[in-house]
Coordinates of C-alpha atoms in Angstrom, one line a residue:
M241 CA 17.0 -8.3 22.1
S242 CA 16.4 -9.2 25.7
S243 CA 14.9 -6.6 27.9
G244 CA 16.8 -7.9 30.9
V245 CA 20.2 -6.8 29.7
T246 CA 21.6 -3.5 31.0
R247 CA 21.8 -0.7 28.4
R248 CA 25.2 0.9 27.9
K249 CA 25.5 4.4 26.7
F250 CA 28.6 5.5 24.8
V251 CA 29.4 9.2 24.3
T252 CA 31.6 9.2 21.2
L253 CA 32.4 10.8 17.9
G254 CA 31.5 7.7 16.0
A255 CA 33.3 4.6 15.0
Q256 CA 35.6 4.4 18.1
T257 CA 33.1 2.2 19.9
A258 CA 33.2 -0.7 17.6
A259 CA 35.4 -2.8 19.8
L260 CA 33.0 -2.3 22.8
V261 CA 29.8 -3.2 21.0
A262 CA 29.8 -7.0 21.7
A263 CA 29.5 -6.4 25.4
S264 CA 25.8 -5.3 25.3
R265 CA 22.6 -5.9 23.5
F266 CA 21.4 -2.3 23.2
F267 CA 23.5 0.8 22.5
V268 CA 23.2 4.6 22.4
V269 CA 26.0 6.2 20.5
E270 CA 26.1 10.0 20.4
A271 CA 27.9 12.1 17.8
R272 CA 28.0 15.7 16.6
G273 CA 25.7 17.4 19.0
Q274 CA 26.9 16.2 22.4
S275 CA 24.9 16.4 25.6
E276 CA 27.3 18.9 27.1
R277 CA 26.8 21.3 24.3
S278 CA 23.1 20.9 23.4
K279 CA 20.4 23.1 24.9
Y280 CA 18.2 20.0 24.8
A281 CA 20.5 17.8 26.8
G282 CA 17.9 17.5 29.6
V283 CA 15.6 15.5 27.4
F284 CA 18.1 13.0 26.0
G285 CA 17.6 10.5 28.8
Q286 CA 13.8 10.5 28.5
L287 CA 14.1 10.0 24.7
D288 CA 16.7 7.2 25.0
T289 CA 14.5 5.4 27.4
F290 CA 11.5 5.5 25.1
V291 CA 13.5 4.6 22.0
E292 CA 14.9 1.5 23.7
Q293 CA 11.4 0.4 24.8
Y294 CA 10.1 1.2 21.3
M295 CA 12.8 -0.7 19.5
R296 CA 12.4 -3.8 21.7
S297 CA 8.6 -3.7 21.3
M298 CA 8.8 -3.3 17.5
N299 CA 11.7 -5.8 17.0
S300 CA 13.9 -3.1 15.4
P301 CA 17.5 -4.0 14.6
G302 CA 19.0 -0.5 14.7
M303 CA 18.0 3.1 14.5
T304 CA 19.6 6.4 13.6
L305 CA 18.0 9.7 14.9
V306 CA 18.7 13.4 14.8
M307 CA 17.2 16.3 16.7
A308 CA 17.6 19.8 15.1
D309 CA 16.1 23.2 15.3
R310 CA 16.5 26.6 13.6
D311 CA 19.9 27.0 15.0
G312 CA 21.3 23.7 13.7
V313 CA 21.8 20.0 14.5
Q314 CA 21.4 19.5 18.3
R315 CA 22.0 15.8 18.7
V316 CA 22.8 12.7 16.6
A317 CA 22.3 9.4 18.2
T318 CA 22.3 5.8 17.0
Y319 CA 20.7 2.8 18.7
G320 CA 21.0 -0.9 18.4
F321 CA 22.7 -2.9 15.7
S322 CA 23.8 -2.4 12.1
D323 CA 24.8 -6.0 11.9
L324 CA 22.6 -8.4 13.9
E325 CA 24.8 -11.4 13.4
R326 CA 28.1 -9.7 14.5
K327 CA 26.3 -7.5 17.1
T328 CA 27.9 -4.4 15.6
A329 CA 26.4 -1.1 16.6
V330 CA 24.9 1.4 14.1
K331 CA 27.5 4.1 13.4
P332 CA 26.5 7.8 13.0
E333 CA 28.3 8.0 9.7
E334 CA 26.4 5.1 8.1
L335 CA 23.9 5.9 5.3
F336 CA 20.2 5.0 5.7
E337 CA 17.9 5.0 2.7
I338 CA 15.2 7.7 3.4
G339 CA 12.6 6.4 0.9
S340 CA 9.7 8.7 0.1
I341 CA 11.1 11.6 2.2
S342 CA 13.1 12.0 -1.0
K343 CA 9.9 13.4 -2.5
S344 CA 10.3 16.6 -0.5
F345 CA 13.8 17.0 -2.0
I346 CA 12.2 16.7 -5.5
A347 CA 9.6 19.3 -4.5
N348 CA 12.3 21.7 -3.4
C349 CA 14.0 21.4 -6.7
I350 CA 10.8 21.9 -8.7
L351 CA 9.9 25.0 -6.7
Q352 CA 13.4 26.4 -7.4
L353 CA 12.7 26.0 -11.1
N354 CA 9.4 27.8 -10.7
Q355 CA 11.2 30.6 -8.8
E356 CA 13.6 30.9 -11.7
G357 CA 10.7 31.2 -14.3
K358 CA 11.7 27.9 -16.0
L359 CA 8.5 26.1 -14.9
D360 CA 4.8 26.9 -14.6
L361 CA 3.3 24.7 -12.0
H362 CA -0.1 24.8 -13.6
K363 CA 0.8 24.2 -17.2
P364 CA 0.1 20.7 -18.6
V365 CA 3.1 18.5 -17.9
T366 CA 2.9 17.2 -21.4
E367 CA 3.9 20.6 -22.7
Y368 CA 7.3 20.0 -21.0
L369 CA 7.3 16.2 -21.5
P370 CA 5.5 15.5 -24.8
W371 CA 6.5 11.8 -24.6
F372 CA 4.7 11.2 -21.3
P373 CA 2.6 8.0 -22.0
I374 CA -0.9 8.9 -20.8
E375 CA -4.4 8.7 -22.3
S376 CA -7.2 10.8 -20.7
T377 CA -10.6 12.2 -21.3
F378 CA -10.1 14.8 -18.5
A379 CA -8.4 18.1 -18.2
P380 CA -4.6 18.0 -18.4
I381 CA -2.3 16.8 -15.6
T382 CA -0.1 19.6 -14.3
T383 CA 3.1 19.7 -12.2
H384 CA 0.9 20.8 -9.3
H385 CA -1.2 17.6 -9.6
M386 CA 1.9 15.5 -9.5
L387 CA 3.4 17.3 -6.4
T388 CA 0.1 16.7 -4.5
H389 CA -0.7 13.1 -5.7
T390 CA -3.9 14.2 -7.4
T391 CA -3.2 13.1 -11.0
G392 CA -5.8 10.4 -11.2
L393 CA -3.1 8.0 -12.3
P394 CA -2.0 4.8 -10.6
G395 CA 1.0 5.1 -8.4
I396 CA 2.5 1.6 -8.7
P397 CA 3.9 1.3 -12.2
P398 CA 7.1 2.7 -13.8
V399 CA 6.8 5.6 -16.1
F400 CA 7.8 3.4 -19.1
L401 CA 5.8 0.2 -19.3
S402 CA 7.0 -3.1 -20.7
D403 CA 4.9 -2.6 -23.8
P404 CA 5.9 0.7 -25.4
A405 CA 2.5 1.0 -27.1
T406 CA 0.7 1.0 -23.7
K407 CA -0.3 4.3 -22.0
H408 CA -1.3 5.1 -18.5
R409 CA -5.0 5.8 -18.1
V410 CA -6.3 8.6 -16.0
A411 CA -9.2 7.3 -13.8
Y412 CA -10.7 10.7 -12.8
A413 CA -10.3 14.4 -13.2
P414 CA -6.9 15.6 -11.9
G415 CA -7.2 17.4 -8.6
Q416 CA -10.3 15.5 -7.5
Y417 CA -8.9 12.9 -5.2
F418 CA -5.7 12.1 -3.3
H419 CA -4.0 8.9 -4.4
Y420 CA -0.3 8.4 -3.4
S421 CA 1.7 8.0 -6.6
N422 CA 5.4 7.0 -6.8
M423 CA 5.1 7.3 -10.6
A424 CA 4.2 11.0 -10.4
F425 CA 7.4 11.8 -8.5
T426 CA 9.4 9.6 -10.9
T427 CA 8.0 11.7 -13.7
L428 CA 8.9 14.9 -11.8
G429 CA 12.5 13.6 -11.8
H430 CA 12.4 13.4 -15.6
L431 CA 10.9 16.9 -15.6
L432 CA 13.9 18.2 -13.6
W433 CA 16.3 16.4 -15.9
T434 CA 14.6 18.0 -19.0
L435 CA 14.4 21.6 -17.7
D436 CA 17.6 21.7 -15.7
G437 CA 19.8 20.0 -18.3
K438 CA 21.3 17.6 -15.7
Q439 CA 20.4 14.1 -14.6
L440 CA 18.4 13.9 -11.4
P441 CA 21.3 13.0 -9.0
E442 CA 23.2 16.0 -10.0
V443 CA 20.1 18.2 -9.8
I444 CA 19.5 17.1 -6.2
R445 CA 23.2 17.6 -5.3
E446 CA 23.4 21.1 -6.8
R447 CA 20.0 22.4 -5.6
V448 CA 19.7 20.8 -2.2
L449 CA 22.7 19.0 -0.9
K450 CA 25.5 21.5 -1.6
P451 CA 23.6 24.6 -0.4
L452 CA 22.8 22.8 2.9
G453 CA 26.2 21.4 3.4
M454 CA 24.8 17.8 3.2
T455 CA 28.2 16.4 2.2
Q456 CA 27.6 12.8 3.4
T457 CA 24.3 12.4 1.6
E458 CA 24.1 10.4 -1.7
P459 CA 21.4 11.6 -4.2
V460 CA 21.2 8.1 -5.8
I461 CA 21.2 4.6 -4.3
S462 CA 23.6 2.4 -6.1
L463 CA 25.9 -0.6 -5.4
D464 CA 28.8 1.9 -5.1
I465 CA 27.5 3.1 -1.8
R466 CA 26.7 -0.3 -0.2
A467 CA 29.9 -0.3 1.9
K468 CA 28.8 3.0 3.5
T469 CA 25.3 1.9 4.1
A470 CA 24.1 0.3 7.3
K471 CA 23.4 -3.4 7.0
N472 CA 19.7 -3.8 6.4
Y473 CA 17.0 -6.4 6.7
E474 CA 13.7 -7.6 5.3
A475 CA 11.2 -10.3 6.1
F476 CA 12.6 -13.8 5.8
L477 CA 9.3 -14.8 4.1
G478 CA 8.2 -11.9 1.9
D479 CA 5.0 -13.5 0.4
R480 CA 2.9 -13.4 3.5
P481 CA 2.0 -11.1 6.4
Y482 CA 4.9 -10.3 8.8
P483 CA 4.4 -10.8 12.5
R484 CA 5.9 -8.3 15.0
N485 CA 8.7 -10.6 16.0
G486 CA 9.1 -12.4 12.7
R487 CA 12.3 -13.7 11.3
L488 CA 14.5 -11.2 9.4
A489 CA 17.0 -11.8 6.6
E490 CA 19.7 -9.5 5.2
A491 CA 18.3 -7.7 2.2
P492 CA 20.1 -7.6 -1.1
A493 CA 21.6 -4.3 -2.4
I494 CA 19.4 -2.3 -4.7
V495 CA 19.7 0.5 -7.3
M496 CA 17.3 3.3 -7.0
T497 CA 17.6 6.4 -9.2
E498 CA 14.0 7.6 -9.4
G499 CA 12.6 10.7 -7.7
A500 CA 10.1 8.7 -5.7
G501 CA 12.8 7.6 -3.3
C502 CA 16.5 7.8 -4.4
V503 CA 18.2 9.5 -1.4
A504 CA 20.5 7.9 1.2
S505 CA 21.6 10.1 4.1
T506 CA 23.1 10.2 7.5
A507 CA 21.2 11.5 10.5
H508 CA 23.5 14.6 10.8
D509 CA 22.8 15.6 7.2
M510 CA 19.1 15.1 7.7
G511 CA 19.4 17.5 10.7
L512 CA 20.7 20.1 8.3
Y513 CA 17.6 19.5 6.1
I514 CA 15.4 19.9 9.1
Q515 CA 17.1 23.2 10.0
M516 CA 16.2 24.5 6.5
I517 CA 12.5 23.5 6.9
A518 CA 12.4 25.0 10.4
N519 CA 13.8 28.2 8.9
R520 CA 11.1 28.2 6.1
G521 CA 13.5 27.5 3.2
Q522 CA 16.5 29.3 4.6
G523 CA 19.7 27.2 4.5
T524 CA 23.1 27.8 6.1
K525 CA 24.5 29.0 2.8
G526 CA 21.5 30.8 1.4
K527 CA 17.8 30.6 0.7
L528 CA 16.6 27.5 -1.1
L529 CA 12.9 28.7 -1.2
T530 CA 11.4 32.1 -1.2
E531 CA 8.6 32.7 1.3
E532 CA 6.0 32.3 -1.5
S533 CA 7.6 28.9 -2.5
F534 CA 7.8 27.7 1.1
G535 CA 4.1 28.7 1.4
L536 CA 3.3 26.4 -1.5
F537 CA 5.5 23.6 -0.1
S538 CA 3.8 23.7 3.3
K539 CA 0.2 24.5 2.2
A540 CA -2.5 21.9 2.9
H541 CA -3.5 21.5 -0.7
I542 CA -5.7 18.4 -0.3
K543 CA -6.9 16.0 2.4
A544 CA -4.6 13.0 2.7
E545 CA -6.2 10.5 5.1
E546 CA -3.6 7.9 4.1
F547 CA -1.3 10.0 6.4
G548 CA -3.8 10.2 9.2
P549 CA -7.3 11.5 9.9
T550 CA -6.2 15.1 10.3
A551 CA -3.5 15.1 7.6
S552 CA -3.4 17.0 4.3
Y553 CA -0.7 17.0 1.6
G554 CA 1.5 19.9 0.5
Y555 CA 4.2 19.7 -2.2
G556 CA 6.1 16.4 -1.5
I557 CA 5.3 16.5 2.2
A558 CA 2.3 15.9 4.5
V559 CA 0.8 18.8 6.5
D560 CA -0.7 18.1 9.9
T561 CA -1.1 19.4 13.4
L562 CA 0.3 18.2 16.7
D563 CA -0.7 19.7 20.0
G564 CA -2.0 22.7 18.1
H565 CA 1.2 23.2 16.1
T566 CA 1.6 22.9 12.3
I567 CA 3.8 19.9 11.5
L568 CA 5.4 19.0 8.2
R569 CA 6.1 15.3 8.1
H570 CA 6.7 12.4 5.8
T571 CA 7.6 8.7 6.1
G572 CA 9.8 6.6 3.9
G573 CA 9.5 2.9 3.2
M574 CA 12.2 1.1 1.3
V575 CA 12.8 -2.6 0.7
S576 CA 14.8 -2.7 3.9
F577 CA 14.6 0.7 5.6
A578 CA 11.8 2.6 7.4
S579 CA 12.0 6.3 8.1
A580 CA 10.1 9.2 9.6
L581 CA 10.6 13.0 9.4
Q582 CA 8.7 15.5 11.5
V583 CA 9.2 19.2 11.7
D584 CA 7.2 21.7 13.9
I585 CA 7.4 24.8 11.8
D586 CA 5.7 26.9 14.4
E587 CA 8.2 26.1 17.2
G588 CA 11.1 25.5 14.7
V589 CA 12.1 22.0 16.0
G590 CA 12.3 18.7 14.2
A591 CA 13.5 15.1 14.2
F592 CA 14.3 12.3 11.7
A593 CA 14.5 8.7 12.6
S594 CA 15.3 5.7 10.4
I595 CA 15.3 1.9 11.1
N596 CA 17.5 -0.5 9.1
A597 CA 14.7 -3.0 8.4
M598 CA 11.3 -3.1 6.7
Q599 CA 8.7 -4.6 9.0
G600 CA 5.6 -2.8 8.0
Y601 CA 5.8 0.3 10.2
R602 CA 7.6 3.6 10.3
P603 CA 9.3 5.1 13.4
N604 CA 6.9 8.1 13.7
P605 CA 6.5 7.7 17.5
A606 CA 10.3 8.3 18.0
A607 CA 10.4 11.4 15.8
Q608 CA 7.2 12.8 17.3
F609 CA 8.2 12.2 20.9
A610 CA 11.6 13.9 20.2
I611 CA 9.9 17.1 19.0
Q612 CA 7.5 17.1 21.9
L613 CA 10.4 16.8 24.3
M614 CA 12.3 19.6 22.5
R615 CA 9.3 21.9 22.7
A616 CA 8.8 21.2 26.4
Q617 CA 12.5 21.9 27.1
K618 CA 12.4 25.1 25.0
Q619 CA 9.3 26.4 26.7
S620 CA 10.4 25.3 30.2
K621 CA 7.4 23.0 30.6
S622 CA 7.1 19.5 32.1
F623 CA 8.0 16.7 29.8
P624 CA 5.1 15.0 27.9
T625 CA 4.0 11.6 28.9
M626 CA 6.0 8.8 27.2
P627 CA 3.9 7.3 24.4
A628 CA 2.2 4.0 25.3
L629 CA 3.5 1.0 23.4
K630 CA 0.7 -1.5 22.6
P631 CA 1.8 -5.1 22.5
P632 CA 0.7 -6.8 19.2
D633 CA -1.5 -9.3 21.0
Q634 CA -3.4 -6.7 23.0
V635 CA -7.0 -6.4 21.8
E636 CA -9.1 -4.1 23.9
N637 CA -12.4 -5.2 22.2
S638 CA -11.5 -8.9 22.2
A639 CA -15.0 -9.9 23.3
E640 CA -16.4 -8.6 20.0
Y641 CA -14.6 -11.3 18.0
A642 CA -15.1 -14.2 20.3
G643 CA -17.5 -17.1 19.4
A644 CA -18.1 -19.9 17.1
Y645 CA -18.0 -19.5 13.3
Q646 CA -18.9 -22.1 10.6
A647 CA -18.2 -22.5 6.9
E648 CA -20.8 -23.8 4.4
D649 CA -19.0 -27.1 4.4
A650 CA -19.5 -27.4 8.2
R651 CA -15.8 -26.6 9.1
K652 CA -15.7 -24.7 12.4
L653 CA -13.7 -21.8 13.6
E654 CA -13.6 -21.1 17.4
I655 CA -12.3 -17.8 18.7
L656 CA -11.7 -17.3 22.4
A657 CA -11.3 -14.0 24.3
D658 CA -9.2 -14.0 27.5
G659 CA -9.0 -10.5 28.9
Q660 CA -7.5 -8.4 26.1
K661 CA -6.1 -11.3 24.2
L662 CA -7.6 -13.4 21.4
F663 CA -7.0 -17.1 20.6
L664 CA -8.0 -19.5 17.9
M665 CA -8.7 -22.9 19.2
Q666 CA -7.0 -25.6 17.2
D667 CA -6.9 -29.3 18.2
G668 CA -7.7 -28.3 21.8
N669 CA -4.8 -25.7 21.9
R670 CA -5.0 -22.0 22.2
V671 CA -3.2 -20.3 19.3
P672 CA -2.6 -16.5 20.0
L673 CA -3.8 -13.8 17.5
E674 CA -1.7 -10.7 16.8
H675 CA -3.3 -7.4 15.6
H676 CA -2.5 -6.7 12.0
G677 CA -4.9 -3.9 11.3
E678 CA -8.5 -2.9 12.0
D679 CA -10.5 -6.2 12.3
S680 CA -7.5 -8.0 10.9
F681 CA -5.2 -10.5 12.8
L682 CA -2.4 -12.9 12.3
V683 CA -2.8 -16.4 13.7
M684 CA 0.5 -17.4 15.2
H685 CA 0.7 -20.9 13.8
K686 CA 2.5 -22.2 10.7
D687 CA -0.8 -23.6 9.3
W688 CA -2.3 -20.1 9.3
E689 CA 0.7 -17.9 8.4
R690 CA -0.1 -17.3 4.7
Y691 CA -3.0 -14.9 5.1
S692 CA -4.5 -12.6 7.7
L693 CA -7.7 -13.6 9.5
V694 CA -10.1 -10.8 8.6
F695 CA -13.3 -10.3 10.5
G696 CA -16.4 -8.6 9.0
R697 CA -19.2 -6.6 10.6
A698 CA -22.9 -6.4 10.1
D699 CA -22.5 -3.0 8.6
E700 CA -19.2 -2.6 6.9
K701 CA -19.4 1.2 7.2
D702 CA -20.0 1.1 10.9
P703 CA -16.9 -0.1 12.9
K704 CA -19.1 -0.5 16.0
S705 CA -21.6 -2.9 14.5
A706 CA -21.5 -6.6 15.4
V707 CA -18.8 -8.9 14.1
V708 CA -20.6 -11.5 12.0
E709 CA -18.1 -13.2 9.8
A710 CA -14.4 -14.1 9.3
G711 CA -12.3 -14.7 6.2
W712 CA -9.0 -16.4 5.8
G713 CA -7.8 -16.7 2.2
S714 CA -10.7 -18.1 0.3
D715 CA -12.3 -19.6 3.4
W716 CA -15.3 -17.9 4.8
F717 CA -17.0 -18.4 8.2
T718 CA -20.1 -16.9 9.7
N719 CA -21.5 -16.8 13.3
S720 CA -25.1 -16.8 14.6
K721 CA -25.4 -13.0 14.2
Y722 CA -24.9 -13.1 10.4
K723 CA -28.2 -12.4 8.5
G724 CA -27.0 -12.1 4.9
P725 CA -26.8 -14.5 2.0
K726 CA -24.8 -17.7 2.3
T727 CA -24.3 -18.5 -1.4
F728 CA -22.8 -16.3 -4.1
E729 CA -22.4 -16.5 -7.8
S730 CA -19.5 -15.2 -10.0
P731 CA -18.6 -15.6 -13.6
K732 CA -17.0 -19.0 -14.4
E733 CA -14.0 -17.4 -16.0
W734 CA -13.0 -15.9 -12.7
N735 CA -12.0 -19.3 -11.5
S736 CA -9.1 -19.2 -14.0
Y737 CA -7.7 -16.1 -12.3
V738 CA -7.3 -17.6 -8.9
G739 CA -3.7 -18.4 -8.1
H740 CA -0.3 -17.1 -7.0
Y741 CA 1.5 -14.5 -9.2
R742 CA 5.0 -13.1 -8.8
N743 CA 7.5 -10.7 -10.1
E744 CA 11.0 -11.2 -8.6
S745 CA 11.5 -7.4 -8.2
A746 CA 12.1 -6.6 -4.6
W747 CA 9.4 -3.9 -5.0
I748 CA 6.7 -6.2 -6.3
G749 CA 6.9 -9.7 -5.1
S750 CA 3.8 -11.9 -4.7
L751 CA 0.1 -11.5 -5.2
R752 CA -2.4 -14.3 -4.4
I753 CA -5.7 -13.9 -6.2
L754 CA -8.6 -15.5 -4.3
L755 CA -12.3 -15.9 -4.7
R756 CA -14.4 -15.4 -1.6
K757 CA -18.1 -14.6 -1.3
G758 CA -18.3 -14.4 -5.1
K759 CA -15.6 -11.6 -5.2
L760 CA -12.0 -11.7 -6.4
M761 CA -9.6 -10.5 -3.8
I762 CA -5.8 -9.9 -3.4
D763 CA -4.4 -11.9 -0.5
G764 CA -7.8 -12.2 1.0
E765 CA -7.9 -8.5 2.0
T766 CA -8.2 -6.2 -1.0
P767 CA -11.4 -6.6 -3.0
L768 CA -11.3 -6.3 -6.8
E769 CA -14.2 -4.5 -8.6
P770 CA -14.9 -5.5 -12.2
G771 CA -14.7 -2.6 -14.7
D772 CA -14.9 -2.3 -18.5
G773 CA -12.7 -4.2 -20.9
G774 CA -11.7 -7.0 -18.5
V775 CA -10.1 -4.6 -16.0
F776 CA -10.6 -5.0 -12.2
Y777 CA -10.0 -2.1 -9.9
L778 CA -8.6 -2.3 -6.4
R779 CA -11.0 -1.2 -3.8
D780 CA -8.9 -0.7 -0.7
E781 CA -9.6 2.9 -1.5
E782 CA -13.0 4.1 -2.8
H783 CA -11.5 5.9 -5.8
S784 CA -8.2 4.0 -6.3
P785 CA -7.0 4.1 -9.9
E786 CA -4.9 0.9 -9.5
W787 CA -6.1 -1.9 -11.7
I788 CA -5.5 -5.6 -12.7
R789 CA -6.0 -7.4 -15.9
F790 CA -5.6 -11.1 -16.4
A791 CA -4.1 -12.6 -19.6
N792 CA -2.7 -15.7 -21.3
I793 CA -5.2 -18.4 -20.4
V794 CA -3.5 -21.8 -20.6
N795 CA -5.3 -25.0 -19.5
G796 CA -7.9 -23.0 -17.8
K797 CA -5.5 -20.8 -15.8
A798 CA -4.4 -17.2 -16.4
M799 CA -0.6 -17.2 -16.6
H800 CA 0.0 -13.4 -16.5
I801 CA -1.4 -10.3 -14.9
K802 CA -0.9 -6.7 -15.4
F803 CA -1.0 -4.8 -12.2
S804 CA -1.4 -1.1 -13.1
G805 CA 1.0 -1.9 -15.9
E806 CA 3.5 -4.0 -13.9
D807 CA 3.9 -7.7 -15.0
L808 CA 3.5 -10.7 -12.7
W809 CA 3.4 -14.3 -13.8
R810 CA 1.7 -17.3 -12.3
V811 CA 3.9 -19.6 -10.2
M812 CA 2.8 -23.2 -9.5
T813 CA 2.8 -22.9 -5.7
G814 CA 0.1 -22.3 -3.2

């Protein structure tokens, strides 16, 4: 989307603008809460300006967004394209998959069962689900542990594993650590089915959607709703890191019926959901949650740094602060959608935004700026400063990485800093680097696109210590500041584990197992720590219960891995 094209703004009730869409490359389509009627009309222009800049910066195809408060839906707006090829605008009535924001729906249903005396949140979950396939030497897992992601179980696998005799292993005492677990909320979906006597979609419809008047929302993602869903996109090459302006491809339709992320909704309906949260459990047709239940829903039960340095987790939703106000928020990442929900429960305002592509980020800045603007308007204060958008090639501390690095086989790596930009020198040419995470970069050249270039520091626990090494895949380079060992040993059998493994599920895809500095790693970024019985634990988190086991050695190569119970198989590619 070119930034030089004039933005058109259409005020409409929805689909009437389709014939006009081809005339422009960026669109704002308003529906439901119109600028003439909304008490927040004065902030719309500021928000639209930011959203356009944000979408262009992030290479977003389209977005749907709603602003709501305790009084109801205040504005629905859609931006950009639902169909990139045909240049068709996103329509307000199109469904977007909200991903893990569905977990808060599950929590609402669970809390209603607790209100009705049908469920004790602190009883062992196996008293309700005796079939739940776990083995543990610790205290029992409860519904409370599942709602707060503190079960000690891995979060990746399905509840029912491919080998019916296999059980999920609890890695540590429930309640001890936060580890995000899709499996826990899938299990809670089965718990709702068991105790409510209805399958999960009907439970969500009866307990959340109907009471809130969310008539356009679908409680299950199926092929039946594809025609009502915004066209959506994923990375064209899904087995490697995605650059900010990478190529997209239309994503295939999926079926998702699990509590971890099964809801598809419109912006307007999500506004009704925000209104309920802003009113502390009170919906337009009655009270979903008692004050006690809403207190449990919104309580900071455990620190959840995965959501940010100040974040905690409640029941199916993160609890945080923004400008001194309590915020309930969650993001949702699907195969081809990215969403963000933020509700200021002190001021009673909230926003939901969703993008019809999965590019590795969530539209939190749009939702957050929307509620900051609403607060300012409500309090008759000056508008907040528009959030700064950092270009992907901006590296404030570029000089820390610059210099010459060398591998043990004498291959050289030269990194050049030029202002706040970094380049890799290749054949006399400057190849730009793009930030991909802390000390991690993408090299914008086809020869380097398979892995991130990851720099290491003299003290891995001190982010201010000197940069002394760089890794790319299995390649390892050091500079003159490096003082550690240069040679490393590892068990010979580990060589048989190195390779490319895949599962063609859209949720799993590829893993490349590498050996660098005597350690096994996933994709050159996530270290594996050997445990008992041939199991390796992922150490992207200190206490992660996720694990890998290698199996079926043929001609010196492992042909199969179990990833926390999921199956991936070796493919004969790089």
